[in-house]
Amino acid sequence: EKGGHEYFMLKEIEEQPDALANTLRGHFRSGRVVLDEQRLSEQDLRDVDKVFVVACGSAYHSGLVAKYAIEHWCRLPVEVELASEFRYRDPVLDRDTLVVAVSQSGETADTLEAVRHAREQKARVLAVCNTNGAQIPRESDAVLYTHAGPEIGVASTKAFLAQIAANYLVGLALAQARGTKYPDEVAREFAELEAMPSAVHKALSTMEYVRELARRMADSKAVLFLGRHVGFPVALEGALKLKELAYMHAEGFAAGELKHGPIALIEQGLPVVVVMPSPKGRAVLHAKLVSNISEIQARGARTIVVAEEGDERVRPFADELIEVPAVPTLLQPLVSTVPLQVLAAEIAKSRGYDVDKPRNLAKSVTVE
Ligand code: M6R
């Protein structure tokens, strides 16, 4: 069943190129992005004046990633909300608000309640879901299935990457309907997405090095994760994986916040994972991150750097360097998340824990 793998999560990590290809398949036809499982018309999409993404856990992180893309492509305000907070506030919604409810299982109670709350306020709800016929898509106006295949490991991997891709399809469909991107630009963005399965496949070649690194990190007490721009949600996701699986204290921070508090945590030998932006695509942010790394290294941290291959400027500051393929900035989370998944799973394994069934957690959280 595990296809010769030691645990399901490893199998699912390796399935990510296929999962992504399946999520994208059939969604570009006759020069247009099509969300064909949905019942929202082109006019409905044109009328949208605000987007909320509501979700929990990793699905929430996929929404944080999508915010960068949707705001950039569509010039629409995008709020990303933890489903459990959203419904207990008084969010400002109306019929021109698009609520994107992201859920692998489609059964998460908090997300379902958020969907119900949004529909009561007359907002339109689009579910991004991996499970056919689940409750959240049933109660939504429309659904976009991720088609990542069943995910058995409690820690989300291939469903998370598929959620990012699906959220991007929503963003491209909105940009297309609103005319904020020309058809040839939409086509180019889609083609770049279509190149991602092979980039993720290349990112998987970091696996052996990361497994060996994980064994050396297994005794750490805590790990910090830093990132900026789309690397920030990746840092949050890396930290969540490590908490869930290895039961280690792990925190993700926006690197720009370092001086506003977290730098006080840096001490001799503390592992800090840094998700680097591209030196070409985001030169200014890249330089800022290099300076952050040199500061934390000077204070004794052990730097574990996920960077674009050939990034020579960061190399002198990286105690450990994990190189991922160069891809367009907005697509970086799809490659930089991969080694962080492997890191968490292998640290957990080295500590003797059940990677697929971490303590206290359920695959779908059907109570609030
Ligand atoms: O099924 P869902 O996508 O709604 O689940 C949301 C979270 O419970 C889920 O992503 C959880 O955080 C995972 N265990 C993360 O690895």
Short mmCIF file of C-alpha atoms and ligand atoms in Angstrom, two decimals:
data_model
loop_
_atom_site.label_atom_id
_atom_site.label_comp_id
_atom_site.label_asym_id
_atom_site.label_seq_id
_atom_site.Cartn_x
_atom_site.Cartn_y
_atom_site.Cartn_z
CA GLU A 1 0.00 0.00 0.00
CA LYS A 2 2.78 2.37 0.85
CA GLY A 3 4.30 1.46 -2.49
CA GLY A 4 7.53 0.28 -0.89
CA HIS A 5 7.86 3.41 1.23
CA GLU A 6 8.55 3.38 4.96
CA TYR A 7 5.55 5.58 5.63
CA PHE A 8 2.64 7.09 3.70
CA MET A 9 3.85 10.64 4.08
CA LEU A 10 7.02 9.82 2.16
CA LYS A 11 4.95 8.26 -0.62
CA GLU A 12 2.73 11.34 -0.67
CA ILE A 13 5.72 13.68 -0.76
CA GLU A 14 6.97 11.80 -3.80
CA GLU A 15 3.55 11.93 -5.44
CA GLN A 16 3.55 15.72 -5.43
CA PRO A 17 4.54 16.21 -9.09
CA ASP A 18 1.59 14.01 -10.14
CA ALA A 19 -0.75 15.66 -7.68
CA LEU A 20 0.05 19.07 -9.13
CA ALA A 21 -0.37 17.87 -12.70
CA ASN A 22 -3.76 16.39 -11.79
CA THR A 23 -4.89 19.62 -10.14
CA LEU A 24 -4.07 21.62 -13.25
CA ARG A 25 -5.29 19.11 -15.84
CA GLY A 26 -8.15 20.32 -18.02
CA HIS A 27 -8.24 23.83 -16.59
CA PHE A 28 -6.91 25.60 -19.66
CA ARG A 29 -8.98 25.28 -22.79
CA SER A 30 -9.27 27.39 -25.93
CA GLY A 31 -6.91 29.98 -24.51
CA ARG A 32 -8.79 30.38 -21.22
CA VAL A 33 -8.55 29.22 -17.63
CA VAL A 34 -11.71 27.28 -16.84
CA LEU A 35 -12.98 26.32 -13.39
CA ASP A 36 -15.48 23.88 -14.79
CA GLU A 37 -16.70 22.28 -11.58
CA GLN A 38 -18.05 25.60 -10.43
CA ARG A 39 -21.38 27.26 -10.75
CA LEU A 40 -20.14 30.83 -10.66
CA SER A 41 -20.66 32.72 -13.89
CA GLU A 42 -18.13 34.97 -15.57
CA GLN A 43 -20.30 37.89 -14.43
CA ASP A 44 -20.21 36.66 -10.81
CA LEU A 45 -16.42 36.61 -11.00
CA ARG A 46 -16.36 40.08 -12.57
CA ASP A 47 -18.52 41.45 -9.76
CA VAL A 48 -16.18 40.25 -7.00
CA ASP A 49 -14.75 43.23 -5.12
CA LYS A 50 -13.09 41.43 -2.22
CA VAL A 51 -11.79 37.94 -1.51
CA PHE A 52 -11.61 36.09 1.79
CA VAL A 53 -9.75 32.82 2.03
CA VAL A 54 -10.89 30.83 5.06
CA ALA A 55 -9.17 27.64 6.16
CA CYS A 56 -7.26 25.92 8.97
CA GLY A 57 -3.72 24.63 9.37
CA SER A 58 -1.85 23.92 6.16
CA ALA A 59 -4.86 24.93 4.06
CA TYR A 60 -4.66 28.33 5.74
CA HIS A 61 -1.01 28.56 4.74
CA SER A 62 -2.00 27.82 1.13
CA GLY A 63 -4.31 30.83 1.37
CA LEU A 64 -1.52 33.03 2.70
CA VAL A 65 0.54 32.09 -0.34
CA ALA A 66 -2.37 32.80 -2.70
CA LYS A 67 -2.88 36.28 -1.27
CA TYR A 68 0.38 37.43 -2.88
CA ALA A 69 -0.69 36.11 -6.27
CA ILE A 70 -4.35 37.17 -6.26
CA GLU A 71 -3.64 40.72 -5.11
CA HIS A 72 -0.91 41.05 -7.71
CA TRP A 73 -2.83 39.53 -10.60
CA CYS A 74 -6.33 40.81 -9.85
CA ARG A 75 -5.84 44.05 -7.93
CA LEU A 76 -8.43 42.83 -5.44
CA PRO A 77 -8.10 43.02 -1.65
CA VAL A 78 -7.56 39.53 -0.24
CA GLU A 79 -7.95 38.64 3.44
CA VAL A 80 -6.78 35.25 4.65
CA GLU A 81 -8.51 34.12 7.81
CA LEU A 82 -8.29 31.22 10.16
CA ALA A 83 -11.76 29.71 9.83
CA SER A 84 -12.07 29.40 13.59
CA GLU A 85 -11.57 33.16 14.02
CA PHE A 86 -13.52 34.33 10.99
CA ARG A 87 -16.93 33.21 12.13
CA TYR A 88 -16.64 34.61 15.63
CA ARG A 89 -15.79 38.08 14.42
CA ASP A 90 -18.14 40.17 12.39
CA PRO A 91 -16.47 40.02 8.97
CA VAL A 92 -17.74 42.53 6.42
CA LEU A 93 -19.27 40.46 3.64
CA ASP A 94 -21.85 40.97 0.93
CA ARG A 95 -22.86 39.36 -2.35
CA ASP A 96 -19.80 40.73 -4.14
CA THR A 97 -17.46 39.06 -1.66
CA LEU A 98 -15.91 35.81 -2.80
CA VAL A 99 -15.12 33.47 0.07
CA VAL A 100 -12.70 30.71 -0.89
CA ALA A 101 -12.98 27.87 1.62
CA VAL A 102 -9.91 25.65 1.34
CA SER A 103 -10.06 22.17 2.86
CA GLN A 104 -8.38 18.91 1.94
CA SER A 105 -10.98 16.78 3.70
CA GLY A 106 -13.93 19.06 3.06
CA GLU A 107 -15.17 18.07 6.53
CA THR A 108 -13.28 20.45 8.83
CA ALA A 109 -15.86 21.79 11.28
CA ASP A 110 -14.37 25.27 11.64
CA THR A 111 -14.20 25.77 7.88
CA LEU A 112 -17.71 24.41 7.40
CA GLU A 113 -19.07 26.85 9.99
CA ALA A 114 -17.22 29.69 8.26
CA VAL A 115 -18.88 28.68 4.98
CA ARG A 116 -22.30 28.70 6.62
CA HIS A 117 -21.64 32.08 8.17
CA ALA A 118 -20.48 33.53 4.82
CA ARG A 119 -23.53 32.22 2.99
CA GLU A 120 -25.84 33.71 5.59
CA GLN A 121 -24.25 37.07 4.78
CA LYS A 122 -24.98 36.40 1.07
CA ALA A 123 -21.31 36.10 0.11
CA ARG A 124 -20.50 33.67 -2.69
CA VAL A 125 -18.54 30.66 -1.54
CA LEU A 126 -16.12 28.65 -3.64
CA ALA A 127 -14.74 25.49 -2.02
CA VAL A 128 -11.25 24.27 -2.89
CA CYS A 129 -11.39 20.66 -1.80
CA ASN A 130 -9.61 17.34 -2.29
CA THR A 131 -12.50 15.03 -1.37
CA ASN A 132 -15.35 14.42 -3.75
CA GLY A 133 -18.79 15.15 -2.40
CA ALA A 134 -17.60 16.26 1.06
CA GLN A 135 -19.76 18.53 3.21
CA ILE A 136 -17.95 21.81 2.51
CA PRO A 137 -18.33 21.58 -1.28
CA ARG A 138 -21.92 20.43 -0.81
CA GLU A 139 -22.74 23.58 1.13
CA SER A 140 -20.80 25.95 -1.15
CA ASP A 141 -21.96 27.76 -4.28
CA ALA A 142 -19.17 26.22 -6.28
CA VAL A 143 -16.26 23.81 -5.97
CA LEU A 144 -12.84 23.43 -7.48
CA TYR A 145 -11.45 19.96 -6.74
CA THR A 146 -7.72 19.57 -6.26
CA HIS A 147 -7.54 15.93 -7.46
CA ALA A 148 -4.37 15.28 -5.44
CA GLY A 149 -5.59 11.76 -4.64
CA PRO A 150 -6.28 10.41 -1.15
CA GLU A 151 -3.91 11.71 1.52
CA ILE A 152 -3.36 9.24 4.34
CA GLY A 153 -0.58 10.88 6.35
CA VAL A 154 -2.04 13.20 8.98
CA ALA A 155 0.46 15.87 7.96
CA SER A 156 -0.66 17.45 4.73
CA THR A 157 1.84 17.37 1.85
CA LYS A 158 0.55 16.79 -1.66
CA ALA A 159 -2.84 18.29 -0.79
CA PHE A 160 -1.07 21.46 0.35
CA LEU A 161 0.81 21.88 -2.92
CA ALA A 162 -2.37 21.13 -4.83
CA GLN A 163 -4.24 23.76 -2.80
CA ILE A 164 -1.69 26.39 -3.78
CA ALA A 165 -2.11 25.45 -7.45
CA ALA A 166 -5.92 25.48 -7.19
CA ASN A 167 -5.92 28.83 -5.41
CA TYR A 168 -3.77 30.16 -8.24
CA LEU A 169 -6.31 28.90 -10.77
CA VAL A 170 -8.96 30.88 -8.91
CA GLY A 171 -6.69 33.94 -9.08
CA LEU A 172 -6.12 33.52 -12.81
CA ALA A 173 -9.85 33.02 -13.46
CA LEU A 174 -10.57 36.24 -11.54
CA ALA A 175 -7.84 38.15 -13.40
CA GLN A 176 -9.23 36.87 -16.69
CA ALA A 177 -12.81 37.85 -15.83
CA ARG A 178 -11.79 41.27 -14.50
CA GLY A 179 -9.44 41.96 -17.39
CA THR A 180 -6.53 42.75 -15.07
CA LYS A 181 -4.45 40.36 -17.14
CA TYR A 182 -4.44 40.00 -20.91
CA PRO A 183 -5.29 36.55 -22.29
CA ASP A 184 -1.66 35.96 -23.32
CA GLU A 185 -0.50 36.79 -19.79
CA VAL A 186 -3.01 34.36 -18.30
CA ALA A 187 -1.79 31.74 -20.77
CA ARG A 188 1.82 32.40 -19.73
CA GLU A 189 1.03 32.14 -16.02
CA PHE A 190 -0.78 28.86 -16.65
CA ALA A 191 2.16 27.52 -18.67
CA GLU A 192 4.46 28.39 -15.76
CA LEU A 193 2.18 26.47 -13.41
CA GLU A 194 2.25 23.54 -15.81
CA ALA A 195 6.04 23.47 -15.60
CA MET A 196 5.87 23.00 -11.83
CA PRO A 197 5.44 19.22 -11.65
CA SER A 198 8.87 18.84 -13.19
CA ALA A 199 10.38 21.53 -10.91
CA VAL A 200 8.91 19.75 -7.86
CA HIS A 201 10.34 16.51 -9.17
CA LYS A 202 13.78 18.20 -9.18
CA ALA A 203 13.19 19.55 -5.67
CA LEU A 204 12.71 15.94 -4.55
CA SER A 205 16.37 15.30 -5.37
CA THR A 206 17.23 17.19 -2.15
CA MET A 207 15.73 14.26 -0.27
CA GLU A 208 18.88 12.28 0.57
CA TYR A 209 20.78 15.30 1.83
CA VAL A 210 17.79 16.49 3.90
CA ARG A 211 17.29 13.03 5.43
CA GLU A 212 20.89 12.96 6.53
CA LEU A 213 20.60 16.53 7.87
CA ALA A 214 17.43 15.52 9.75
CA ARG A 215 19.30 12.76 11.56
CA ARG A 216 21.85 15.32 12.70
CA MET A 217 19.08 17.66 13.90
CA ALA A 218 17.05 15.08 15.77
CA ASP A 219 18.24 16.17 19.21
CA SER A 220 17.48 19.87 18.76
CA LYS A 221 15.19 21.42 21.36
CA ALA A 222 13.65 24.01 19.06
CA VAL A 223 13.86 25.21 15.47
CA LEU A 224 13.01 28.63 14.04
CA PHE A 225 11.87 29.20 10.46
CA LEU A 226 12.24 32.53 8.68
CA GLY A 227 10.93 33.72 5.33
CA ARG A 228 9.70 36.80 3.55
CA HIS A 229 7.04 37.44 0.91
CA VAL A 230 5.78 34.00 -0.26
CA GLY A 231 8.59 32.45 1.78
CA PHE A 232 6.85 33.57 4.97
CA PRO A 233 3.91 31.14 4.67
CA VAL A 234 6.44 28.47 3.71
CA ALA A 235 8.24 29.16 6.99
CA LEU A 236 4.93 28.80 8.86
CA GLU A 237 4.22 25.54 7.06
CA GLY A 238 7.71 24.17 7.80
CA ALA A 239 7.24 24.97 11.48
CA LEU A 240 3.76 23.41 11.59
CA LYS A 241 5.08 20.18 10.05
CA LEU A 242 7.83 19.97 12.64
CA LYS A 243 5.45 20.60 15.55
CA GLU A 244 2.96 18.04 14.31
CA LEU A 245 5.40 15.25 13.55
CA ALA A 246 8.49 15.71 15.69
CA TYR A 247 6.75 17.36 18.69
CA MET A 248 9.43 20.01 18.68
CA HIS A 249 9.01 23.64 19.49
CA ALA A 250 9.05 25.28 16.08
CA GLU A 251 8.03 28.79 15.09
CA GLY A 252 7.80 30.50 11.73
CA PHE A 253 8.51 34.21 11.50
CA ALA A 254 8.46 36.89 8.85
CA ALA A 255 12.18 37.64 8.59
CA GLY A 256 11.49 41.37 8.73
CA GLU A 257 10.12 40.88 12.24
CA LEU A 258 13.38 39.48 13.56
CA LYS A 259 14.53 42.72 15.13
CA HIS A 260 11.07 43.29 16.59
CA GLY A 261 11.44 40.38 18.98
CA PRO A 262 12.38 36.93 17.73
CA ILE A 263 16.11 37.71 17.49
CA ALA A 264 16.14 37.53 21.28
CA LEU A 265 15.59 33.77 20.92
CA ILE A 266 18.82 33.23 19.00
CA GLU A 267 21.44 31.36 20.99
CA GLN A 268 24.44 29.17 20.35
CA GLY A 269 23.60 26.15 18.23
CA LEU A 270 19.90 26.99 17.67
CA PRO A 271 18.90 25.70 14.21
CA VAL A 272 17.28 28.42 12.10
CA VAL A 273 15.79 27.43 8.75
CA VAL A 274 15.75 30.32 6.29
CA VAL A 275 13.65 30.25 3.12
CA MET A 276 15.47 32.50 0.65
CA PRO A 277 13.82 34.45 -2.15
CA SER A 278 15.38 34.35 -5.60
CA PRO A 279 18.53 36.49 -5.93
CA LYS A 280 17.34 37.60 -9.36
CA GLY A 281 13.56 37.72 -8.95
CA ARG A 282 13.57 39.48 -5.57
CA ALA A 283 17.03 41.06 -5.29
CA VAL A 284 16.12 43.60 -2.59
CA LEU A 285 14.48 41.04 -0.32
CA HIS A 286 17.31 38.62 -1.02
CA ALA A 287 19.86 41.16 0.23
CA LYS A 288 17.80 41.78 3.37
CA LEU A 289 17.60 38.07 4.11
CA VAL A 290 21.35 37.65 3.62
CA SER A 291 21.86 40.37 6.18
CA ASN A 292 19.41 38.67 8.59
CA ILE A 293 21.29 35.40 8.20
CA SER A 294 24.65 37.01 8.89
CA GLU A 295 23.21 38.57 12.06
CA ILE A 296 21.81 35.35 13.41
CA GLN A 297 24.92 33.43 12.44
CA ALA A 298 27.06 35.98 14.29
CA ARG A 299 24.95 35.21 17.39
CA GLY A 300 25.74 31.53 17.11
CA ALA A 301 22.68 30.16 15.28
CA ARG A 302 23.13 27.20 12.98
CA THR A 303 21.75 28.33 9.63
CA ILE A 304 19.90 25.90 7.40
CA VAL A 305 19.17 27.69 4.17
CA VAL A 306 16.72 26.75 1.43
CA ALA A 307 17.86 28.70 -1.63
CA GLU A 308 17.62 28.77 -5.37
CA GLU A 309 20.32 26.66 -7.01
CA GLY A 310 23.37 28.71 -7.90
CA ASP A 311 22.69 31.34 -5.21
CA GLU A 312 26.36 32.09 -4.46
CA ARG A 313 25.71 35.12 -2.29
CA VAL A 314 24.00 33.15 0.44
CA ARG A 315 26.43 30.23 0.41
CA PRO A 316 28.99 31.75 2.84
CA PHE A 317 26.26 32.23 5.45
CA ALA A 318 24.68 28.80 5.11
CA ASP A 319 25.90 26.15 7.55
CA GLU A 320 23.65 23.81 5.60
CA LEU A 321 22.50 24.63 2.07
CA ILE A 322 19.46 23.02 0.48
CA GLU A 323 19.24 23.98 -3.19
CA VAL A 324 15.91 24.00 -5.01
CA PRO A 325 15.30 24.74 -8.71
CA ALA A 326 14.88 28.33 -9.93
CA VAL A 327 11.20 29.05 -10.62
CA PRO A 328 9.12 32.27 -10.86
CA THR A 329 8.81 33.98 -7.47
CA LEU A 330 5.11 33.30 -6.88
CA LEU A 331 5.68 29.61 -7.54
CA GLN A 332 8.61 29.21 -5.16
CA PRO A 333 6.51 27.79 -2.31
CA LEU A 334 5.83 24.74 -4.48
CA VAL A 335 9.52 23.84 -4.49
CA SER A 336 10.78 25.28 -1.19
CA THR A 337 8.15 23.48 0.90
CA VAL A 338 9.31 20.06 -0.28
CA PRO A 339 12.58 19.81 1.71
CA LEU A 340 10.82 21.14 4.81
CA GLN A 341 8.29 18.30 4.61
CA VAL A 342 11.10 15.77 4.36
CA LEU A 343 12.99 17.43 7.21
CA ALA A 344 10.01 17.19 9.58
CA ALA A 345 9.16 13.61 8.65
CA GLU A 346 12.73 12.41 9.02
CA ILE A 347 13.37 14.20 12.31
CA ALA A 348 10.19 12.53 13.59
CA LYS A 349 11.40 9.15 12.36
CA SER A 350 14.82 9.63 13.96
CA ARG A 351 13.09 10.42 17.24
CA GLY A 352 11.16 7.18 16.95
CA TYR A 353 7.70 8.66 16.28
CA ASP A 354 4.92 7.46 14.01
CA VAL A 355 5.21 9.79 11.02
CA ASP A 356 1.77 9.00 9.60
CA LYS A 357 -0.13 9.14 12.88
CA PRO A 358 1.25 11.82 15.16
CA ARG A 359 -0.07 11.89 18.71
CA ASN A 360 -3.22 13.84 19.55
CA LEU A 361 -4.04 14.66 15.91
CA ALA A 362 -6.78 13.48 13.56
CA LYS A 363 -6.68 13.62 9.77
CA SER A 364 -9.87 15.59 9.66
CA VAL A 365 -10.99 17.72 12.54
CA THR A 366 -14.75 17.41 12.57
CA VAL A 367 -15.30 19.06 15.93
CA GLU A 368 -14.68 22.72 16.64
O1 M6R B 1 -8.92 18.92 5.75
P1 M6R B 1 -8.46 20.33 5.94
O2 M6R B 1 -7.64 20.83 4.79
O3 M6R B 1 -9.61 21.28 6.19
O4 M6R B 1 -7.58 20.34 7.22
C1 M6R B 1 -7.08 21.52 7.76
C2 M6R B 1 -6.04 21.25 8.82
O5 M6R B 1 -6.60 20.50 9.86
C3 M6R B 1 -4.83 20.50 8.26
O6 M6R B 1 -4.21 21.19 7.20
C4 M6R B 1 -3.79 20.24 9.36
O7 M6R B 1 -3.23 21.46 9.79
C5 M6R B 1 -2.74 19.27 8.84
N1 M6R B 1 -2.54 18.23 9.80
C6 M6R B 1 -1.45 19.96 8.52
O8 M6R B 1 -0.42 19.08 8.20
#
